[in-house]
């Protein structure tokens, strides 16, 4: 037993140097693990403090991109590229500020050159070059104007302006072609295409809207629909007017019938024929004349002429048209005085003839009516209304709901109300149809709320939470896989040393003598207790067991440390 104790002691001393180097290596690993954890924490903190980047500009020309990057370098603003270099990202808190600063520098220019092209013309430029620059500037200005439409991403315009000619037969008219690049999922309706056409046509002299062609990026001819509407006499405003009128009449019909049959139990549709032609008419009518005494006199004129007759001389040498005078007998009658007799009285001259002429002219007022009639556009030519009424629900005494059809009287009542609501005119040719039939129950569609993870606020908070969660997971993995095993090894080695020291102390006395089964110099077995007293015990295994029991009884704490050291060493 003494030999075993000596061997144990020598073995512990021989393993002291390797254990010391092992402990030193484990301490170095512990320090390295702590340094790695600190480095990971620093990297995570820097990553969490990295600003959020937002899009500053996208879909820009390469020339504009270079100018923007150069200006960002001057402003010391960090930036990143995304979408394969098609977008420039800057910190989110600086997007608006940087965008305004770049706008003050005229960036991005967008590749559209407007009338600023004429500001830097050189002296001595020919008229042809000046005309070309003016046309380029006009095209650029039109492109900028069209790009301001929300659905248009980019626009290209080509103007073909012929040279003016003094000959009417050789006169040519300008034309224009517009290429639109629309945003994804966006399109232009007929009214918007017409607006683009009129915008271009109004900007170029003598350019008709019929000579403007609009095409999108897919090669679809957009201006064809607008031209067809114009050729057919249809106007988007007129179509909207018809649609609004039809909807208004249908709502009036439904609102008047709903209180009778209940909500959602009636449906009405209207078809209106509208006359958009404008008619002007002038009418002039006269009434028959009334009695002269009752008529109003506009003007009256009276003319009277009287002529007194003298001797009318004839033309010499011509027969007179006056009758001859009274003839006298050559032989005087008895008692008559001879001509030329003295004392005879002269005869009286004959009375001259009298000629009177009267002219009376009276102008009466005429009963005339002149009317001018101008019929406004949008008059109703004919209305057609169709009404569908659901069966009326009836609840019996048991609470069961059944449906019944409308009676003839109820159906006629519904028809009369609908006719009054629509303004039925039989002479105009209006028609109305009322049908009573059960409605098919529609499956109610559930409103699908957007998922919570699509909420921008939740996304923002989720990013922050993921950052801290990722850091916590990394720290936990480092502690569990690196720091904890190294700490356990170090504490296990210390406990093992303490256990070995405690075991040696338990197996040997103060003088280094074995407590149980140790052979003395004289070959006798002796047992030394912890207090230094020797007690004789039986030899062999019994002596060892008795010694262990005695040690456990006298100093149980030391025995517990020894057992703990053995357990740690086995692990």
Coordinates of C-alpha atoms in Angstrom, one line a residue:
X1 CA 0.0 0.0 0.0
X2 CA 2.9 2.3 0.7
X3 CA 4.2 1.6 -2.7
X4 CA 0.9 2.5 -4.3
X5 CA 0.7 5.7 -2.4
X6 CA 4.2 6.6 -3.4
X7 CA 3.4 5.8 -7.0
X8 CA 0.3 8.0 -6.9
X9 CA 2.3 10.8 -5.5
X10 CA 5.0 10.5 -8.1
X11 CA 2.5 10.3 -10.9
X12 CA 0.7 13.5 -9.7
X13 CA 4.0 15.3 -9.6
X14 CA 5.0 14.1 -13.1
X15 CA 1.6 15.3 -14.5
X16 CA 1.9 18.7 -12.9
X17 CA 3.9 20.3 -15.8
X18 CA 1.5 19.1 -18.6
X19 CA -1.5 20.1 -16.6
X20 CA -0.1 23.6 -16.2
X21 CA 0.5 24.0 -19.9
X22 CA -3.0 22.6 -20.6
X23 CA -4.5 25.0 -18.2
X24 CA -2.6 27.8 -19.8
X25 CA -3.9 26.8 -23.3
X26 CA -7.5 26.6 -22.0
X27 CA -7.2 30.1 -20.5
X28 CA -5.9 31.4 -23.8
X29 CA -8.9 29.8 -25.5
X30 CA -11.2 31.4 -23.0
X31 CA -9.7 34.8 -23.6
X32 CA -10.0 34.2 -27.4
X33 CA -13.6 33.2 -27.0
X34 CA -14.4 36.4 -25.0
X35 CA -12.6 38.5 -27.6
X36 CA -14.7 36.8 -30.4
X37 CA -17.9 37.5 -28.5
X38 CA -16.9 41.1 -28.1
X39 CA -16.0 41.4 -31.8
X40 CA -19.4 39.8 -32.8
X41 CA -21.2 42.3 -30.5
X42 CA -19.3 45.2 -32.1
X43 CA -20.1 44.0 -35.6
X44 CA -23.7 43.5 -34.7
X45 CA -23.9 47.0 -33.1
X46 CA -22.4 48.5 -36.2
X47 CA -24.8 46.6 -38.4
X48 CA -27.8 47.7 -36.3
X49 CA -26.6 51.3 -36.6
X50 CA -26.3 51.2 -40.3
X51 CA -28.9 53.6 -41.9
X52 CA -31.8 52.5 -43.9
X53 CA -31.3 53.3 -47.6
X54 CA -34.1 54.5 -49.9
X55 CA -34.3 55.0 -53.7
X56 CA -33.2 58.5 -54.7
X57 CA -33.6 58.2 -58.5
X58 CA -34.2 55.2 -60.8
X59 CA -34.5 54.6 -64.6
X60 CA -32.2 57.5 -65.4
X61 CA -29.8 57.9 -68.3
X62 CA -26.2 57.0 -67.9
X63 CA -25.1 60.6 -68.4
X64 CA -27.4 61.7 -65.6
X65 CA -26.3 58.9 -63.4
X66 CA -22.6 60.0 -63.6
X67 CA -23.6 63.6 -62.9
X68 CA -25.6 62.5 -59.9
X69 CA -22.8 60.3 -58.4
X70 CA -20.3 63.2 -58.9
X71 CA -22.7 65.6 -57.1
X72 CA -23.2 63.1 -54.2
X73 CA -19.5 62.8 -53.8
X74 CA -19.2 66.5 -53.5
X75 CA -22.0 66.6 -50.9
X76 CA -20.3 63.7 -49.0
X77 CA -23.6 61.7 -49.1
X78 CA -23.2 57.9 -48.9
X79 CA -25.0 56.0 -51.7
X80 CA -25.5 52.5 -53.0
X81 CA -26.5 51.0 -56.3
X82 CA -29.4 48.7 -56.8
X83 CA -31.3 47.0 -59.6
X84 CA -28.1 46.4 -61.5
X85 CA -27.1 50.0 -61.4
X86 CA -30.5 51.3 -62.5
X87 CA -31.2 52.9 -59.1
X88 CA -29.3 55.0 -56.6
X89 CA -30.0 54.6 -52.9
X90 CA -29.2 57.1 -50.2
X91 CA -30.0 57.1 -46.4
X92 CA -33.7 57.4 -45.8
X93 CA -33.4 60.6 -43.7
X94 CA -31.5 62.4 -46.5
X95 CA -33.6 61.5 -49.5
X96 CA -35.7 64.6 -49.7
X97 CA -32.9 67.0 -48.9
X98 CA -30.5 65.5 -51.5
X99 CA -33.3 65.4 -54.1
X100 CA -33.9 69.1 -53.7
X101 CA -30.2 69.9 -53.8
X102 CA -29.8 67.9 -57.0
X103 CA -32.9 69.5 -58.5
X104 CA -31.3 72.9 -57.9
X105 CA -28.4 71.7 -60.0
X106 CA -30.8 70.6 -62.7
X107 CA -30.4 66.9 -62.1
X108 CA -31.5 64.6 -63.5
X109 CA -32.0 66.2 -66.8
X110 CA -34.0 63.2 -68.0
X111 CA -32.4 63.2 -71.5
X112 CA -35.0 65.7 -72.8
X113 CA -33.5 68.9 -74.1
X114 CA -36.0 71.7 -74.3
X115 CA -35.7 75.3 -75.4
X116 CA -32.5 75.7 -73.3
X117 CA -30.8 74.4 -76.4
X118 CA -31.4 77.8 -77.9
X119 CA -29.6 79.6 -75.1
X120 CA -26.1 78.5 -76.1
X121 CA -26.3 79.1 -79.8
X122 CA -23.1 80.3 -81.4
X123 CA -22.8 83.4 -83.5
X124 CA -23.2 82.9 -87.2
X125 CA -25.5 79.9 -87.0
X126 CA -27.3 79.3 -90.3
X127 CA -31.1 79.5 -90.6
X128 CA -31.3 75.7 -91.2
X129 CA -29.4 74.9 -87.9
X130 CA -31.5 77.4 -86.0
X131 CA -34.7 75.8 -87.4
X132 CA -33.5 72.3 -86.4
X133 CA -32.6 73.5 -82.9
X134 CA -36.0 75.1 -82.5
X135 CA -37.7 71.8 -83.6
X136 CA -35.5 69.8 -81.2
X137 CA -36.4 72.2 -78.4
X138 CA -40.1 72.0 -79.2
X139 CA -39.9 68.2 -79.2
X140 CA -38.2 68.2 -75.8
X141 CA -40.7 70.5 -74.3
X142 CA -43.6 68.4 -75.5
X143 CA -41.9 65.3 -74.1
X144 CA -41.6 66.9 -70.7
X145 CA -45.2 67.9 -70.8
X146 CA -46.4 64.5 -71.7
X147 CA -44.2 62.8 -69.1
X148 CA -46.0 64.8 -66.4
X149 CA -49.0 62.5 -66.9
X150 CA -49.0 60.0 -64.0
X151 CA -49.3 56.9 -66.3
X152 CA -46.5 57.9 -68.6
X153 CA -42.9 56.9 -67.7
X154 CA -41.1 58.3 -70.7
X155 CA -42.1 59.9 -74.1
X156 CA -40.5 60.4 -77.4
X157 CA -41.9 62.8 -80.0
X158 CA -40.9 63.2 -83.7
X159 CA -42.2 66.2 -85.6
X160 CA -42.2 66.4 -89.4
X161 CA -42.6 70.1 -90.3
X162 CA -42.4 70.8 -94.0
X163 CA -41.0 74.0 -95.5
X164 CA -43.6 76.6 -96.2
X165 CA -44.5 77.1 -99.9
X166 CA -46.1 80.1 -101.6
X167 CA -48.0 77.8 -103.9
X168 CA -51.3 76.5 -102.6
X169 CA -51.1 73.3 -104.5
X170 CA -47.7 72.5 -103.1
X171 CA -48.7 73.3 -99.5
X172 CA -47.9 70.4 -97.1
X173 CA -49.1 70.0 -93.6
X174 CA -47.0 68.9 -90.6
X175 CA -47.4 65.5 -88.9
X176 CA -46.3 64.2 -85.5
X177 CA -45.5 60.8 -84.0
X178 CA -45.6 60.1 -80.2
X179 CA -44.1 57.1 -78.5
X180 CA -45.2 56.5 -74.9
X181 CA -43.5 54.2 -72.4
X182 CA -46.1 53.5 -69.8
X183 CA -45.6 52.3 -66.2
X184 CA -46.1 48.6 -65.5
X185 CA -49.8 47.9 -65.1
X186 CA -50.9 51.3 -66.3
X187 CA -52.8 52.3 -69.4
X188 CA -54.4 55.3 -71.0
X189 CA -58.0 55.5 -71.8
X190 CA -59.5 57.1 -74.9
X191 CA -59.9 60.5 -73.3
X192 CA -56.3 60.6 -72.1
X193 CA -55.1 59.6 -75.5
X194 CA -57.2 62.4 -77.0
X195 CA -55.7 64.8 -74.6
X196 CA -52.2 63.8 -75.7
X197 CA -53.2 64.2 -79.3
X198 CA -54.7 67.7 -78.8
X199 CA -51.7 68.8 -76.7
X200 CA -49.3 68.0 -79.6
X201 CA -51.6 69.4 -82.2
X202 CA -52.1 72.7 -80.4
X203 CA -48.4 73.2 -80.0
X204 CA -47.4 73.0 -83.7
X205 CA -48.9 75.5 -86.2
X206 CA -51.2 74.0 -88.9
X207 CA -51.0 70.6 -87.3
X208 CA -54.3 68.8 -87.3
X209 CA -55.3 66.2 -84.7
X210 CA -55.9 63.7 -87.4
X211 CA -52.2 63.9 -88.3
X212 CA -50.9 62.9 -84.8
X213 CA -50.1 59.2 -84.2
X214 CA -49.7 57.8 -80.6
X215 CA -48.1 54.4 -80.0
X216 CA -47.2 52.7 -76.7
X217 CA -44.0 50.7 -75.9
X218 CA -45.7 47.5 -77.0
X219 CA -46.5 48.8 -80.5
X220 CA -50.2 49.3 -79.9
X221 CA -51.8 52.1 -81.9
X222 CA -53.5 54.2 -79.2
X223 CA -54.7 57.1 -81.4
X224 CA -56.7 54.8 -83.7
X225 CA -59.5 54.4 -81.1
X226 CA -59.8 58.2 -80.6
X227 CA -60.0 58.8 -84.4
X228 CA -62.7 56.1 -84.7
X229 CA -64.7 57.8 -82.0
X230 CA -64.4 61.1 -83.8
X231 CA -65.3 59.6 -87.2
X232 CA -68.4 57.9 -85.8
X233 CA -69.6 61.2 -84.2
X234 CA -69.0 59.9 -80.7
X235 CA -67.4 62.0 -78.0
X236 CA -66.2 60.7 -74.7
X237 CA -68.0 63.5 -73.0
X238 CA -71.2 62.6 -74.8
X239 CA -70.8 59.0 -73.9
X240 CA -70.3 60.0 -70.2
X241 CA -73.4 62.1 -70.5
X242 CA -75.5 59.2 -71.7
X243 CA -74.1 56.9 -69.1
X244 CA -74.8 59.3 -66.3
X245 CA -78.4 59.8 -67.6
X246 CA -79.0 56.1 -67.7
X247 CA -77.7 55.6 -64.2
X248 CA -79.7 58.5 -62.9
X249 CA -83.0 57.1 -64.4
X250 CA -82.2 53.6 -63.1
X251 CA -81.5 54.9 -59.6
X252 CA -84.8 56.8 -59.6
X253 CA -86.7 53.7 -60.6
X254 CA -85.0 51.6 -57.9
X255 CA -85.5 54.2 -55.2
X256 CA -89.3 54.5 -55.8
X257 CA -89.8 50.7 -55.9
X258 CA -87.5 49.7 -53.0
X259 CA -89.9 50.7 -50.2
X260 CA -92.5 48.3 -51.6
X261 CA -90.4 45.2 -52.2
X262 CA -87.5 45.9 -49.8
X263 CA -83.8 46.7 -50.3
X264 CA -81.8 44.6 -52.8
X265 CA -85.0 43.1 -54.2
X266 CA -85.3 45.3 -57.3
X267 CA -82.9 46.0 -60.1
X268 CA -83.4 48.4 -63.0
X269 CA -81.5 49.0 -66.2
X270 CA -82.0 51.9 -68.7
X271 CA -81.1 52.3 -72.3
X272 CA -81.4 55.9 -73.5
X273 CA -81.2 57.2 -77.1
X274 CA -79.9 60.7 -77.1
X275 CA -79.9 63.1 -79.9
X276 CA -76.8 65.3 -79.9
X277 CA -77.5 67.1 -83.1
X278 CA -78.2 70.8 -82.8
X279 CA -81.1 72.2 -84.9
X280 CA -81.9 75.8 -85.7
X281 CA -85.3 76.8 -87.1
X282 CA -86.9 80.1 -88.2
X283 CA -90.7 80.5 -88.6
X284 CA -92.6 83.4 -90.0
X285 CA -96.5 83.3 -90.0
X286 CA -99.2 85.7 -91.0
X287 CA -102.8 85.8 -89.7
X288 CA -105.8 86.6 -92.0
X289 CA -106.8 90.2 -92.2
X290 CA -109.8 91.4 -90.1
X291 CA -112.4 94.0 -90.9
X292 CA -111.0 97.3 -92.2
X293 CA -112.5 99.2 -89.4
X294 CA -110.7 97.1 -86.8
X295 CA -107.4 97.0 -88.6
X296 CA -104.5 99.2 -87.6
X297 CA -103.4 101.7 -90.2
X298 CA -99.7 102.0 -90.7
X299 CA -99.9 104.9 -93.2
X300 CA -102.6 106.7 -95.4
X301 CA -102.0 108.9 -98.4
X302 CA -104.6 110.9 -100.4
X303 CA -104.0 112.7 -103.7
X304 CA -106.5 114.8 -105.6
X305 CA -106.0 116.5 -109.0
X306 CA -108.3 119.0 -110.8
X307 CA -107.7 120.3 -114.4
X308 CA -109.7 123.3 -115.9
X309 CA -109.9 123.2 -119.8
X310 CA -108.9 126.3 -122.0
X311 CA -108.7 126.6 -125.8
X312 CA -106.5 123.9 -126.8
X313 CA -104.5 124.9 -129.9
X314 CA -103.6 122.5 -132.5
X315 CA -100.4 122.1 -134.3
X316 CA -100.3 124.3 -137.4
X317 CA -101.2 122.4 -140.5
X318 CA -102.9 119.6 -138.6
X319 CA -106.5 119.0 -137.8
X320 CA -107.6 120.0 -134.4
X321 CA -109.1 117.5 -132.0
X322 CA -111.6 120.1 -130.7
X323 CA -115.1 120.0 -131.9
X324 CA -116.1 122.9 -134.2
X325 CA -118.2 125.8 -132.8
X326 CA -121.8 126.6 -133.4
X327 CA -122.6 127.6 -137.0
X328 CA -124.5 130.8 -137.9
X329 CA -126.9 131.3 -140.7
X330 CA -125.8 133.7 -143.5
X331 CA -129.2 135.3 -143.6
X332 CA -130.3 136.9 -140.4
X333 CA -133.7 136.1 -139.2
X334 CA -136.4 138.8 -139.1
X335 CA -135.9 141.1 -136.2
X336 CA -132.4 140.0 -135.7
X337 CA -129.6 142.4 -135.8
X338 CA -127.2 142.0 -138.4
X339 CA -123.6 141.3 -137.5
X340 CA -121.7 144.4 -136.9
X341 CA -124.8 146.4 -136.2
X342 CA -124.3 149.1 -133.9
X343 CA -125.6 148.8 -130.4
X344 CA -125.5 145.0 -130.3
X345 CA -124.3 143.2 -127.0
X346 CA -121.4 140.7 -127.2
X347 CA -122.1 137.0 -126.7
X348 CA -120.8 135.2 -123.4
X349 CA -117.8 132.8 -123.8
X350 CA -118.5 129.0 -123.3
X351 CA -117.6 127.4 -119.9
X352 CA -114.2 125.6 -119.8
X353 CA -114.2 121.8 -119.2
X354 CA -113.4 120.5 -115.6
X355 CA -111.2 117.3 -115.0
X356 CA -110.8 116.0 -111.4
X357 CA -108.6 113.0 -110.2
X358 CA -108.4 111.5 -106.6
X359 CA -105.9 108.9 -105.4
X360 CA -106.2 107.4 -101.8
X361 CA -103.6 104.9 -100.5
X362 CA -103.9 103.2 -97.1
X363 CA -101.3 100.7 -95.6
X364 CA -102.6 98.5 -92.9
X365 CA -100.4 96.6 -90.3
X366 CA -100.0 92.9 -90.9
X367 CA -100.4 90.3 -88.1
X368 CA -97.0 88.6 -88.6
X369 CA -95.2 86.2 -86.3
X370 CA -91.5 85.4 -86.6
X371 CA -89.9 82.7 -84.3
X372 CA -86.4 81.3 -84.1
X373 CA -86.1 77.9 -82.5
X374 CA -82.7 76.4 -81.5
X375 CA -82.8 72.9 -80.0
X376 CA -80.1 72.1 -77.6
X377 CA -77.9 69.0 -77.9
X378 CA -78.6 66.0 -75.7
X379 CA -82.3 65.7 -76.2
X380 CA -83.9 62.3 -75.3
X381 CA -85.2 60.5 -78.4
X382 CA -86.3 57.3 -76.7
X383 CA -86.1 55.5 -73.4
X384 CA -86.1 51.8 -72.7
X385 CA -86.3 50.6 -69.1
X386 CA -86.2 47.0 -67.8
X387 CA -87.1 46.3 -64.1
X388 CA -86.6 43.0 -62.3
X389 CA -88.4 42.5 -59.0
X390 CA -87.7 39.7 -56.6
X391 CA -90.4 37.6 -54.9
X392 CA -91.7 39.2 -51.7
X393 CA -90.6 37.4 -48.5
X394 CA -93.4 36.2 -46.2
X395 CA -93.0 35.1 -42.6
X396 CA -95.6 32.6 -41.3
X397 CA -96.7 32.0 -37.7
X398 CA -93.9 29.5 -37.1
X399 CA -91.2 32.0 -38.1
X400 CA -90.4 30.3 -41.4
X401 CA -89.7 32.6 -44.3
X402 CA -91.3 31.9 -47.7
X403 CA -91.4 33.9 -50.9
X404 CA -94.4 34.7 -53.1
X405 CA -94.8 36.3 -56.5
X406 CA -96.4 39.7 -57.0
X407 CA -100.0 39.8 -57.9
X408 CA -101.2 41.4 -61.1
X409 CA -102.3 44.5 -59.2
X410 CA -99.0 44.8 -57.4
X411 CA -97.1 44.3 -60.6
X412 CA -99.2 47.0 -62.3
X413 CA -98.5 49.3 -59.4
X414 CA -94.8 48.7 -59.7
X415 CA -95.0 49.3 -63.5
X416 CA -96.9 52.6 -63.0
X417 CA -94.4 53.9 -60.4
X418 CA -91.5 53.0 -62.7
X419 CA -93.2 54.8 -65.6
X420 CA -93.6 57.9 -63.5
X421 CA -90.0 57.8 -62.3
X422 CA -88.6 57.4 -65.8
X423 CA -90.8 60.1 -67.4
X424 CA -92.6 57.7 -69.7
X425 CA -93.7 59.3 -73.0
X426 CA -95.7 57.1 -75.3
X427 CA -95.6 59.4 -78.2
X428 CA -91.8 59.4 -78.0
X429 CA -91.8 55.6 -78.3
X430 CA -90.6 54.8 -74.7
X431 CA -90.9 51.2 -73.5
X432 CA -90.9 49.6 -70.1
X433 CA -90.8 45.9 -69.0
X434 CA -91.4 44.7 -65.5
X435 CA -90.5 41.0 -64.6
X436 CA -91.1 39.3 -61.3
X437 CA -88.9 36.4 -60.7
X438 CA -87.0 35.0 -57.7
X439 CA -83.4 36.1 -57.3
X440 CA -80.5 33.7 -57.0
X441 CA -78.8 34.0 -53.7
X442 CA -75.2 35.2 -54.2
X443 CA -72.4 33.8 -52.2
X444 CA -71.1 36.5 -49.9
X445 CA -67.4 37.1 -50.5
X446 CA -65.4 37.5 -47.4
X447 CA -63.2 40.6 -47.3
X448 CA -59.7 39.4 -47.2
X449 CA -57.7 41.6 -45.0
X450 CA -54.1 42.2 -45.9
X451 CA -51.8 40.0 -43.8
X452 CA -50.2 41.6 -40.9
X453 CA -46.7 41.0 -42.2
X454 CA -47.4 43.3 -45.1
X455 CA -48.1 46.3 -42.9
X456 CA -45.2 48.8 -43.3
X457 CA -45.1 49.5 -39.6
X458 CA -45.0 45.8 -38.7
X459 CA -42.2 45.4 -41.3
X460 CA -40.2 48.2 -39.8
X461 CA -40.6 46.9 -36.2
X462 CA -39.9 43.4 -37.5
X463 CA -36.5 44.4 -38.9
X464 CA -35.5 45.9 -35.6
X465 CA -36.6 42.8 -33.7
X466 CA -34.8 40.5 -36.1
X467 CA -31.6 42.5 -35.6
X468 CA -31.7 42.1 -31.8
X469 CA -32.9 38.5 -32.0
X470 CA -30.0 37.6 -34.4
X471 CA -27.5 39.2 -32.0
X472 CA -29.0 37.3 -29.1
X473 CA -28.8 34.0 -31.0
X474 CA -25.2 34.6 -32.0
X475 CA -24.2 35.4 -28.4
X476 CA -26.1 32.3 -27.1
X477 CA -24.4 30.0 -29.6
X478 CA -21.0 31.5 -28.8
X479 CA -21.5 31.0 -25.0
X480 CA -22.9 27.5 -25.4
X481 CA -20.5 26.2 -28.0
X482 CA -17.3 28.0 -26.9
X483 CA -17.4 29.8 -23.6
X484 CA -19.3 27.3 -21.5
X485 CA -17.2 24.2 -22.5
X486 CA -14.0 26.1 -21.8
X487 CA -15.2 27.3 -18.5
X488 CA -16.3 23.8 -17.6
X489 CA -12.9 22.3 -18.5
X490 CA -11.1 24.9 -16.3
X491 CA -13.4 24.4 -13.3
X492 CA -13.1 20.6 -13.8
X493 CA -9.3 20.7 -13.8
X494 CA -9.3 22.8 -10.6
X495 CA -11.7 20.4 -8.9
X496 CA -9.6 17.5 -10.0
X497 CA -6.5 19.0 -8.5
X498 CA -8.4 19.7 -5.3
X499 CA -9.7 16.1 -5.3
X500 CA -6.3 14.7 -5.8
X501 CA -4.9 16.8 -3.1
X502 CA -7.7 15.9 -0.8
X503 CA -7.2 12.2 -1.6
X504 CA -3.5 12.4 -0.8
X505 CA -4.2 14.1 2.4
X506 CA -6.8 11.5 3.3
X507 CA -4.5 8.6 2.5
X508 CA -1.4 10.0 4.2
X509 CA -0.8 11.5 7.6
X510 CA 1.0 14.7 8.5
X511 CA 4.3 13.0 8.0
X512 CA 3.4 11.5 4.7
X513 CA 2.7 8.1 6.2
X514 CA -0.2 6.1 4.8
X515 CA -3.4 6.0 6.9
X516 CA -4.5 2.5 5.9
X517 CA -2.5 -0.5 4.7
X518 CA 0.8 1.4 4.8
X519 CA 3.8 -0.7 5.6
X520 CA 6.2 0.7 8.2
X521 CA 9.9 0.4 8.3
X522 CA 9.6 -2.7 10.3
X523 CA 7.1 -4.3 8.0
X524 CA 4.1 -3.8 10.3
X525 CA 0.8 -2.4 9.2
X526 CA -0.2 0.8 10.9
X527 CA -2.9 3.4 10.5
X528 CA -2.5 7.1 11.0
X529 CA -5.5 9.3 11.5
X530 CA -5.9 12.9 10.5
X531 CA -5.1 14.0 14.0
X532 CA -1.8 12.1 13.8
X533 CA -2.9 9.2 16.1
X534 CA -2.1 5.7 14.8
X535 CA -4.5 2.9 15.2
X536 CA -3.8 -0.7 14.5
X537 CA -6.2 -2.2 12.1
X538 CA -6.5 -5.6 10.5
X539 CA -4.3 -6.1 7.4
X540 CA -5.6 -6.2 3.8
X541 CA -8.9 -4.9 2.4
X542 CA -10.6 -4.6 5.8
X543 CA -8.0 -2.2 7.0
X544 CA -8.5 0.0 3.9
X545 CA -12.2 0.1 4.4
X546 CA -11.9 0.8 8.0
X547 CA -9.5 3.6 7.3
X548 CA -11.9 5.1 4.7
X549 CA -14.8 4.9 7.1
X550 CA -12.7 6.6 9.8
X551 CA -11.7 9.4 7.5
X552 CA -15.4 9.9 6.3
X553 CA -16.5 10.0 9.9
X554 CA -13.8 12.4 11.1
X555 CA -13.8 14.8 8.1
X556 CA -16.8 14.3 5.8
X557 CA -16.3 17.6 3.9
X558 CA -12.9 16.4 2.6
X559 CA -14.3 13.1 1.5
X560 CA -17.1 14.9 -0.4
X561 CA -14.4 17.0 -2.2
X562 CA -12.5 13.8 -3.1
X563 CA -15.6 12.1 -4.5
X564 CA -16.5 15.3 -6.4
X565 CA -13.1 15.4 -7.9
X566 CA -13.3 11.8 -9.0
X567 CA -16.7 12.4 -10.6
X568 CA -15.4 15.5 -12.5
X569 CA -12.3 13.6 -13.6
X570 CA -14.4 10.8 -15.0
X571 CA -16.6 13.3 -17.0

